[in-house]
Short mmCIF file of C-alpha atoms and ligand atoms in Angstrom, two decimals:
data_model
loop_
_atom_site.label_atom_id
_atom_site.label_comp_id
_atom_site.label_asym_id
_atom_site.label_seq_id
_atom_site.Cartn_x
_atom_site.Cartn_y
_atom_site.Cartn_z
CA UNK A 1 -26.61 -14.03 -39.94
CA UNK A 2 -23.64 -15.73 -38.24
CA UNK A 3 -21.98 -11.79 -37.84
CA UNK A 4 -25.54 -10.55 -36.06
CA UNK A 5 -25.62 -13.76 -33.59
CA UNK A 6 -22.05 -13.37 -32.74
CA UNK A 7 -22.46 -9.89 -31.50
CA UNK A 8 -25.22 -10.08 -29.57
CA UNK A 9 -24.43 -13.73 -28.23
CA UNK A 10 -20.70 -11.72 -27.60
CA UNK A 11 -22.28 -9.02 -25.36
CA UNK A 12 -24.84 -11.38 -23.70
CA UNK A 13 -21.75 -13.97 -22.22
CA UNK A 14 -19.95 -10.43 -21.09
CA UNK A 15 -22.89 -9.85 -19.52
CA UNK A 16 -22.81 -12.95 -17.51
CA UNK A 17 -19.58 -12.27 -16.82
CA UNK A 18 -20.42 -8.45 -15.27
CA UNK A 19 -23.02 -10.05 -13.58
CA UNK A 20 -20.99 -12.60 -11.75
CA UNK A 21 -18.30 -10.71 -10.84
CA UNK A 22 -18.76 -6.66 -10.03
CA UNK A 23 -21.77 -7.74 -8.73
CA UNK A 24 -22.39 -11.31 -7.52
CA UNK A 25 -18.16 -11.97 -6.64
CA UNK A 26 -19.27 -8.68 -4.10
CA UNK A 27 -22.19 -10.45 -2.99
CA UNK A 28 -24.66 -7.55 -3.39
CA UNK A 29 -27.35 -9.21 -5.26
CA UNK A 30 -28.92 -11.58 -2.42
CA UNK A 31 -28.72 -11.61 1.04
CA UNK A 32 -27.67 -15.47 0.64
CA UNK A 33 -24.86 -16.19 0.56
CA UNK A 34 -25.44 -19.40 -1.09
CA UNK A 35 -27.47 -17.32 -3.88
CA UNK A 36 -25.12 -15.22 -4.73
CA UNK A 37 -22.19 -17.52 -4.86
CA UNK A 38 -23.57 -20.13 -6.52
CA UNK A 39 -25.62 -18.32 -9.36
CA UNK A 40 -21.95 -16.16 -10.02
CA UNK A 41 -20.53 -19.61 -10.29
CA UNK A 42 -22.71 -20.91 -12.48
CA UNK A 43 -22.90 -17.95 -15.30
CA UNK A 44 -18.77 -17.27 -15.29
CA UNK A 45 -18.15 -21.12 -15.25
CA UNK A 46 -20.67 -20.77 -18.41
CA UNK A 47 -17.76 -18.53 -20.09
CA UNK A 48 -15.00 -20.71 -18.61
CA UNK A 49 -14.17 -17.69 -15.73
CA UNK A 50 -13.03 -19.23 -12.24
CA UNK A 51 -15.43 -16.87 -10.36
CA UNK A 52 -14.17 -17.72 -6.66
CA UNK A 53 -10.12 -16.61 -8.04
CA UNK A 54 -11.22 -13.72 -9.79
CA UNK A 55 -13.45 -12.84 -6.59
CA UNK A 56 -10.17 -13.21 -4.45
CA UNK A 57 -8.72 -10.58 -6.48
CA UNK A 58 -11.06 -8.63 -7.62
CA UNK A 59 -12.02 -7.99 -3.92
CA UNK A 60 -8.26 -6.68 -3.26
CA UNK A 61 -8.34 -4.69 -6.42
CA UNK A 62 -11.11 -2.71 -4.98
CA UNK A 63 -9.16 -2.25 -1.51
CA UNK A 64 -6.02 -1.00 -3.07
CA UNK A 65 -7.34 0.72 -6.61
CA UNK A 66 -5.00 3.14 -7.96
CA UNK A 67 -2.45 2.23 -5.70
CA UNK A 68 0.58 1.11 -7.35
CA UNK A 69 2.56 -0.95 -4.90
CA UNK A 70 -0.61 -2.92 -4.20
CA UNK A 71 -3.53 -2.61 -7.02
CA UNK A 72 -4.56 -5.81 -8.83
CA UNK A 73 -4.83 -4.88 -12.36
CA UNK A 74 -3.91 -2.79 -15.24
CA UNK A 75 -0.63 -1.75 -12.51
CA UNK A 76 1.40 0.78 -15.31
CA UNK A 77 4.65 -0.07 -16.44
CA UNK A 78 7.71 1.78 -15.40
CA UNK A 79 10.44 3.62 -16.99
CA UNK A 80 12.94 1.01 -16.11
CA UNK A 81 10.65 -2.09 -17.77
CA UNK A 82 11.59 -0.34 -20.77
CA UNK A 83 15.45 0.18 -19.63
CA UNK A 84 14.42 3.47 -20.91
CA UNK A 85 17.36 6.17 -19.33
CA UNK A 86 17.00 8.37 -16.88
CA UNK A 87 14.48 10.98 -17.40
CA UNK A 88 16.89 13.88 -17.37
CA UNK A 89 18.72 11.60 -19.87
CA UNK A 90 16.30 10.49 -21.84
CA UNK A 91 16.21 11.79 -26.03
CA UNK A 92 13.38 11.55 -28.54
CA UNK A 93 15.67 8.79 -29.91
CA UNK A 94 15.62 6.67 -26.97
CA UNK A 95 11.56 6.41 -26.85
CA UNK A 96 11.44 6.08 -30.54
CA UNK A 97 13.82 3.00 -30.18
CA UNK A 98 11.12 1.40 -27.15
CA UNK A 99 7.85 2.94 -28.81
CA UNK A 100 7.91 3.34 -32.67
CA UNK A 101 6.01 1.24 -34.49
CA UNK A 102 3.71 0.73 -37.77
CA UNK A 103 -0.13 1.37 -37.16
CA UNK A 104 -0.42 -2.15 -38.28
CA UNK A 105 1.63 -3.33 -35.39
CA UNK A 106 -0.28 -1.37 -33.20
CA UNK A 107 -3.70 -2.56 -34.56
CA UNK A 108 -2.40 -6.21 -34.16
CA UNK A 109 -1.16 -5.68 -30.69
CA UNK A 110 -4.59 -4.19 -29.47
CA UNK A 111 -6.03 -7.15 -30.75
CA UNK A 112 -3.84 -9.46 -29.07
CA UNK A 113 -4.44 -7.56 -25.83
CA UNK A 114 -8.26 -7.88 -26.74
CA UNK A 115 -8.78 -11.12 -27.44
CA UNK A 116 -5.97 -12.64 -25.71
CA UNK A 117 -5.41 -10.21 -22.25
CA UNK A 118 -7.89 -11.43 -19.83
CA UNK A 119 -6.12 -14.91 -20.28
CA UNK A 120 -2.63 -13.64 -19.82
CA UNK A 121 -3.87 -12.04 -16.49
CA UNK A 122 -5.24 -15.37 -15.16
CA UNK A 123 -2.46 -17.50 -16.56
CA UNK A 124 0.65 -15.25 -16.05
CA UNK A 125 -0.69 -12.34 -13.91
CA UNK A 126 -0.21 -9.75 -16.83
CA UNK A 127 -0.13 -6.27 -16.00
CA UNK A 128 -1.31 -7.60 -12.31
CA UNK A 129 0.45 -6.75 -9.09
CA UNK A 130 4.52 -6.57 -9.22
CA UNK A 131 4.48 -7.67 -5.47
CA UNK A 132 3.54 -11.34 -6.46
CA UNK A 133 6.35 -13.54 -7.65
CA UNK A 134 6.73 -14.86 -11.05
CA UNK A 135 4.53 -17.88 -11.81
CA UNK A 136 1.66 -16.43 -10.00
CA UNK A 137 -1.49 -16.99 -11.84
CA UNK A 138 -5.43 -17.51 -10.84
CA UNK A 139 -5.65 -21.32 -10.79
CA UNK A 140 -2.91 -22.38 -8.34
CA UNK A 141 -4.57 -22.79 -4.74
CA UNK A 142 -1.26 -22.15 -3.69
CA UNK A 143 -0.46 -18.47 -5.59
CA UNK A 144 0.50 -15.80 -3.80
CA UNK A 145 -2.97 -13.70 -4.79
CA UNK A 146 -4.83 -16.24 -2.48
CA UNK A 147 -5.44 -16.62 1.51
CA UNK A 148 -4.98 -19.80 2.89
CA UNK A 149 -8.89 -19.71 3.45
CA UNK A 150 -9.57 -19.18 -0.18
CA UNK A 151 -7.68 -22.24 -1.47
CA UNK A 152 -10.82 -24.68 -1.37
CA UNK A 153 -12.95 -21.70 -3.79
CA UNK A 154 -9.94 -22.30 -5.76
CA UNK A 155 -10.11 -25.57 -6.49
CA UNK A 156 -14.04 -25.31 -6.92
CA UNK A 157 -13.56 -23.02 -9.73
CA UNK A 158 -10.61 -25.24 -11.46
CA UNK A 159 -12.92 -27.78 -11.53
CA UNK A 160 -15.87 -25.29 -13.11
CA UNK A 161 -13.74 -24.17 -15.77
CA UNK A 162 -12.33 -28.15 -16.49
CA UNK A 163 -16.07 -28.93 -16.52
CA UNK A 164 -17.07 -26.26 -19.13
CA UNK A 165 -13.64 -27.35 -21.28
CA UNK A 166 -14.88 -30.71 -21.36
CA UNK A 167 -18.66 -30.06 -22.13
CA UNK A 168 -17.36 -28.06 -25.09
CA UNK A 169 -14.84 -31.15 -26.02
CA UNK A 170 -17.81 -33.32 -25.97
CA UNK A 171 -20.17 -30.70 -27.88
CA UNK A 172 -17.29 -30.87 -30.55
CA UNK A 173 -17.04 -34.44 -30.79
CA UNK A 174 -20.87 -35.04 -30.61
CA UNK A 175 -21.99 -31.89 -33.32
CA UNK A 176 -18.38 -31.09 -34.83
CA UNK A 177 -15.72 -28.50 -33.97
CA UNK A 178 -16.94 -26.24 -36.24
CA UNK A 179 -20.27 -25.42 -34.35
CA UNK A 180 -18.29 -25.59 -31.18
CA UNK A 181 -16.13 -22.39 -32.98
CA UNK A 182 -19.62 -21.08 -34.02
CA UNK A 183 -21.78 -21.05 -31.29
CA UNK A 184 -19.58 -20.62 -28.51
CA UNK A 185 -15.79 -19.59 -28.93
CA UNK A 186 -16.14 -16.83 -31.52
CA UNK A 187 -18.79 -15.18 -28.86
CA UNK A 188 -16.74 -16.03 -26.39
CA UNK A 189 -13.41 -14.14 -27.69
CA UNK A 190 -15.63 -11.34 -28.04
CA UNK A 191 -16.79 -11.46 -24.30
CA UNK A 192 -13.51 -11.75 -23.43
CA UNK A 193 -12.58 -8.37 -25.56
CA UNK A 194 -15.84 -6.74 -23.70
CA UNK A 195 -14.67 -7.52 -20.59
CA UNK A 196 -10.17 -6.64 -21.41
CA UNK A 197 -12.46 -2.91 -22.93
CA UNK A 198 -14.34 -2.00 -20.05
CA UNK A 199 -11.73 -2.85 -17.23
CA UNK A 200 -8.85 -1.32 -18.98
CA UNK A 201 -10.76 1.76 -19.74
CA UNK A 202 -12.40 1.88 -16.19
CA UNK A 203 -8.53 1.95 -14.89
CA UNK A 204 -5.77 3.37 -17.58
CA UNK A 205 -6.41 6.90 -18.72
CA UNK A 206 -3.61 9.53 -20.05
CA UNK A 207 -5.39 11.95 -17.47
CA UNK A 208 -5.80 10.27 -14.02
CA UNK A 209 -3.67 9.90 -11.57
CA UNK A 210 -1.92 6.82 -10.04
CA UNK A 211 -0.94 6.98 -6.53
CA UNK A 212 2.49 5.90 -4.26
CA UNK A 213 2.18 5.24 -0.79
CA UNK A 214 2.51 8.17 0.91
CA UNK A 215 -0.38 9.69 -1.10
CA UNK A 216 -3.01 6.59 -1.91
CA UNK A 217 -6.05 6.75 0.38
CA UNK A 218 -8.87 4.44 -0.65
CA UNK A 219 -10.80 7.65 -1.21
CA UNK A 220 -7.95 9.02 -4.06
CA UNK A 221 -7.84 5.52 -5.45
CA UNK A 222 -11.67 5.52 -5.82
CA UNK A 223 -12.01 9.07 -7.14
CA UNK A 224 -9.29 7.44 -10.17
CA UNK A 225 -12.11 5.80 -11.92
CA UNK A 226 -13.50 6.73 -15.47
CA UNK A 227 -16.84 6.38 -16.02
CA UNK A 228 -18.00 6.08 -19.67
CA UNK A 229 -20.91 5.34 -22.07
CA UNK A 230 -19.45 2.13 -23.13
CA UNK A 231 -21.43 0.85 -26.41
CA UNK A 232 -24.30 3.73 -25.05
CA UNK A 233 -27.79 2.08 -24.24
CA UNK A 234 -26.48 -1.48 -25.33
CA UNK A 235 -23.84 -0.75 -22.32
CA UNK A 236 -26.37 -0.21 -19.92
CA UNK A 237 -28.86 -2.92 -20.78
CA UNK A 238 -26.34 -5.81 -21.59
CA UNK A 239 -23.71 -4.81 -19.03
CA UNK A 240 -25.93 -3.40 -16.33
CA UNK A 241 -24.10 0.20 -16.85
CA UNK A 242 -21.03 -1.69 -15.69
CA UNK A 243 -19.03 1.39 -17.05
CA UNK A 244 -21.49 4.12 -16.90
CA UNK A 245 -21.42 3.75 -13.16
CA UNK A 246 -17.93 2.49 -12.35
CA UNK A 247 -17.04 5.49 -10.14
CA UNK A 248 -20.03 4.39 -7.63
CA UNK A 249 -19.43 0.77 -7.93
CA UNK A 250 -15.74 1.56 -6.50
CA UNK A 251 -17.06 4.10 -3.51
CA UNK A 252 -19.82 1.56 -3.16
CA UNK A 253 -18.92 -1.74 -4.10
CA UNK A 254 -21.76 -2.72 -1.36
CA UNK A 255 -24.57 -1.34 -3.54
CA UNK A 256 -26.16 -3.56 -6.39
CA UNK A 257 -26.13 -2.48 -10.26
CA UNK A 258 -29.51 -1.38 -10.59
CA UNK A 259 -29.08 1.10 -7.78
CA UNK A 260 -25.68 2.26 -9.18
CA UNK A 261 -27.38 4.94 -11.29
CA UNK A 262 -28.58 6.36 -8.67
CA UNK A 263 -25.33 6.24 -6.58
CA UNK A 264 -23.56 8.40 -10.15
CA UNK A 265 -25.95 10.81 -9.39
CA UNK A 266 -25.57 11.12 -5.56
CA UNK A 267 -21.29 11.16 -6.32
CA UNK A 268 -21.28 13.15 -9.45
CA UNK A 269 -22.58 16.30 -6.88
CA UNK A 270 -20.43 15.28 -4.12
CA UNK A 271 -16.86 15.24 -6.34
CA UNK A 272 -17.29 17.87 -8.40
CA UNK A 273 -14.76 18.35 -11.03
CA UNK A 274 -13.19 15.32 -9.40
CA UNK A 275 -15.48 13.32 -11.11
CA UNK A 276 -14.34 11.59 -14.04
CA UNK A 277 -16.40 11.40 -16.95
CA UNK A 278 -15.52 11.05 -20.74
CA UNK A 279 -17.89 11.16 -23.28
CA UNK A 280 -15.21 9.71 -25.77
CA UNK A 281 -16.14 7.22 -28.26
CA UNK A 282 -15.20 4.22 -26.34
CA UNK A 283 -13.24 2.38 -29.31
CA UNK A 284 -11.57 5.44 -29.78
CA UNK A 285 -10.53 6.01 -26.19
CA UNK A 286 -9.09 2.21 -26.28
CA UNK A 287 -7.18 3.27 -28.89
CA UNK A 288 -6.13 6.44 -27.23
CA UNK A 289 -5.68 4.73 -23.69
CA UNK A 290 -3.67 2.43 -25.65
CA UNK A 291 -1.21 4.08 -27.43
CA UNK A 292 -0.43 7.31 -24.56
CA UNK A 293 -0.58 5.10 -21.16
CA UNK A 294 3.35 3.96 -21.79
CA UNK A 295 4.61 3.84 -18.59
CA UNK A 296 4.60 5.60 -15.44
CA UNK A 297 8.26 7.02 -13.43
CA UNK A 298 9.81 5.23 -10.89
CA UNK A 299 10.03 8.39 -8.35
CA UNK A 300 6.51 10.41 -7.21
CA UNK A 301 3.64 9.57 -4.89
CA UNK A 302 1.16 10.72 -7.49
CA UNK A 303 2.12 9.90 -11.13
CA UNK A 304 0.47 10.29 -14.55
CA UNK A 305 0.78 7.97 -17.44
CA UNK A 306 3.50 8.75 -20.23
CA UNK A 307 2.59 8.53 -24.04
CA UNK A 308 5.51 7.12 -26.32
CA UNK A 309 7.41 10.58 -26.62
CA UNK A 310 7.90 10.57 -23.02
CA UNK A 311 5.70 13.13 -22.24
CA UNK A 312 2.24 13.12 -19.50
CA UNK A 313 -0.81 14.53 -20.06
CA UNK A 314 -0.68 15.82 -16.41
CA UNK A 315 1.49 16.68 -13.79
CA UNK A 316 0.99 17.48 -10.50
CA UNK A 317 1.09 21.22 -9.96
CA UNK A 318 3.91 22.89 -7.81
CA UNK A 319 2.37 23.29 -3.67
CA UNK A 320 -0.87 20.91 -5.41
CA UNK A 321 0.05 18.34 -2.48
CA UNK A 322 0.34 20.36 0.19
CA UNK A 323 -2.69 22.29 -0.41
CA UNK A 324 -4.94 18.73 -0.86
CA UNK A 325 -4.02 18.20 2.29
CA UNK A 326 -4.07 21.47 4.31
CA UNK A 327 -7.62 21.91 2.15
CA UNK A 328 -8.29 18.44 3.64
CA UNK A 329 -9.66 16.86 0.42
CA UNK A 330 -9.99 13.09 1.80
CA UNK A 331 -11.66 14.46 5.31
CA UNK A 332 -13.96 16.88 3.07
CA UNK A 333 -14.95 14.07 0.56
CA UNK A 334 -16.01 11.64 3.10
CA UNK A 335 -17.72 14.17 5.37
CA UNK A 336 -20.08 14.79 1.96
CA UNK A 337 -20.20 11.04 1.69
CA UNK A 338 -21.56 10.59 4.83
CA UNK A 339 -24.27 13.46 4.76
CA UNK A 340 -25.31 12.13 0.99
CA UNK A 341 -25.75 8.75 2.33
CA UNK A 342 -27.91 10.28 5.52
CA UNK A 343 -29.73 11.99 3.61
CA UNK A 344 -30.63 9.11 0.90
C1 NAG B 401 -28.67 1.66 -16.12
O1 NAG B 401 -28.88 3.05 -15.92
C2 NAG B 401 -30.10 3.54 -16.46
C3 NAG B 401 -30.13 5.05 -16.39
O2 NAG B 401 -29.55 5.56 -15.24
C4 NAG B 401 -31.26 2.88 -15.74
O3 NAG B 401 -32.48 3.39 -16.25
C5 NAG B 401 -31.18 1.38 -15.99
O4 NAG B 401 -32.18 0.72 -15.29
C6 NAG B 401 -29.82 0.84 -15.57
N1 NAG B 401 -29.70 -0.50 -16.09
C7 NAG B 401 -29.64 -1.57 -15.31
C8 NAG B 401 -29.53 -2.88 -16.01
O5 NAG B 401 -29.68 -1.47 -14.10
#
């Protein structure tokens, strides 16, 4: 009994969450202001989120996604985190001595990432930006992630997630700690692994592309998204297709969930084979995402992930750059854009 309410109370507080922030932190669902805010407040408070940080970042993830100088989130590692050697230097021994490691290992560092990631990011900007100092984190008004203007939101959702932490202290003292652990935090570690699934996934992929600045265009970056039938119809229903339709939601951030479908179908036509779909089992592509995106070189404006043998799924074909641009890929994509949108 306890195993059947702690899945589907798991996947109902991640769907507060992908409520409140894809959708409500963009402000598509109301034309208030006031609604939005305040209803996207309420639910992530509910699963201790501080909606108006994430919001802040989230925001600039979606102006500079795939870019790696200035994305957000899920920003690969380089070569030189590792002090791997050069590349030309580099021998099977050297990645074995970074990479190798027992499955077990591997199985308990997915679950740390799982249940523990989403925290790291807030609290110690994990994986987030490399332009912010150290110390940068979600809960200082004063980190580098936030405007001046933004400070007060900041504050606002300190005080949310304080709130929550203390309603749950009192819970425990009034009912006991262990329904506390029942009823909320085992669901809630298993939001917080729905949530660490479906943005990793949306993001790190052995086969697309991260982009440098020459070469990022908000277009490119976009285009770098993986859509995917996370946990099939239970995806759609509970996380209002947050990764079935994650392509559109980053062309269209504008454009609330329950049109999003709709938006797949309009963008599937217009990319072509530059749509990015995988049908993989979704635990399975965590586990693939997870073991092959290693790091990423320090040198080229469009780079693939490396696995732990040093080696890319991808590259980017000899002339490929020049003829992107001579074919006029960006100016072609949005023209298509345009006339889809005219035509809807
Ligand atoms: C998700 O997508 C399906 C199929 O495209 C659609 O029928 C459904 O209404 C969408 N779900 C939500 C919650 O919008």
């Amino acid at each position: 009994m306890w195993l059947t309410y702690w899945w589907w109370q798991g996947l109902v507080f991640a769907g507060f969450f992908c409520i409140g922030f894809p959708q409500l932190g963009h402000g598509t669902l109301y034309d208030s202001w006031w609604a939005n805010n305040i209803l996207g407040f309420t639910l992530d408070t509910f699963v201790l989120a501080p909606f108006f940080a994430w919001k802040a970042s989230h925001n600039a993830h979606h102006k500079a996604v795939g870019s790696i100088e200035r994305d957000e989130n899920y920003v690969p590692h380089l070569r030189s985190d590792y002090k791997l050697p050069p590349k030309e230097r580099s021998r099977t021994a050297d990645y074995a001595e970074v990479f190798e490691e027992t499955p077990f290992f591997t199985l308990a560092r997915i679950i740390f990432m799982q249940a523990c990631g989403w925290w790291l990011y807030l609290s110690t900007n994990a994986m987030g930006s490399k332009m912010y100092p150290q110390g940068t984190n979600h809960f200082s008004p004063y980190s580098a992630i936030f405007k001046p203007e933004q400070r007060v939101g900041i504050i606002i959702s300190d005080l949310g997630v304080a709130f929550m932490a203390s309603m749950l202290v009192l819970l425990g003292c009034l009912f006991g700690w262990k329904s506390v652990l029942m009823y909320y935090f085992i669901p809630y570690v298993l939001c917080n692994h729905w949530i660490v699934m479906c943005t990793f996934l949306h993001h790190s992929d052995p086969t697309i592309p991260h982009y440098r600045k020459g070469e990022w265009s908000f277009l490119r970056g976009a285009a770098a998204t993986v859509d995917r039938p996370l946990l099939g119809w239970l995806g759609r229903f509970f996380l209002h297709n947050v990764s079935h339709d994650h392509v559109a939601h980053h062309f269209f951030s504008s454009i609330p969930f329950y049109h999003q479908p709709e938006v797949t179908r309009a963008i599937r036509e217009v990319l072509g084979e530059d749509y990015n779909y995988d049908s993989t089992n979704s635990f399975y592509a965590l586990y693939r995402s997870f073991t092959e995106c290693c790091f990423v070189e320090e040198e080229g404006e469009i780079v693939f992930y490396k696995n732990r043998y040093g080696d890319a799924a991808r590259e980017v074909a000899e002339g490929a750059l020049k003829s992107i641009k001579e074919g006029g890929w960006d100016s072609d994509i949005q023209d298509k854009l345009e006339d889809t949108a005219d035509d809807a």
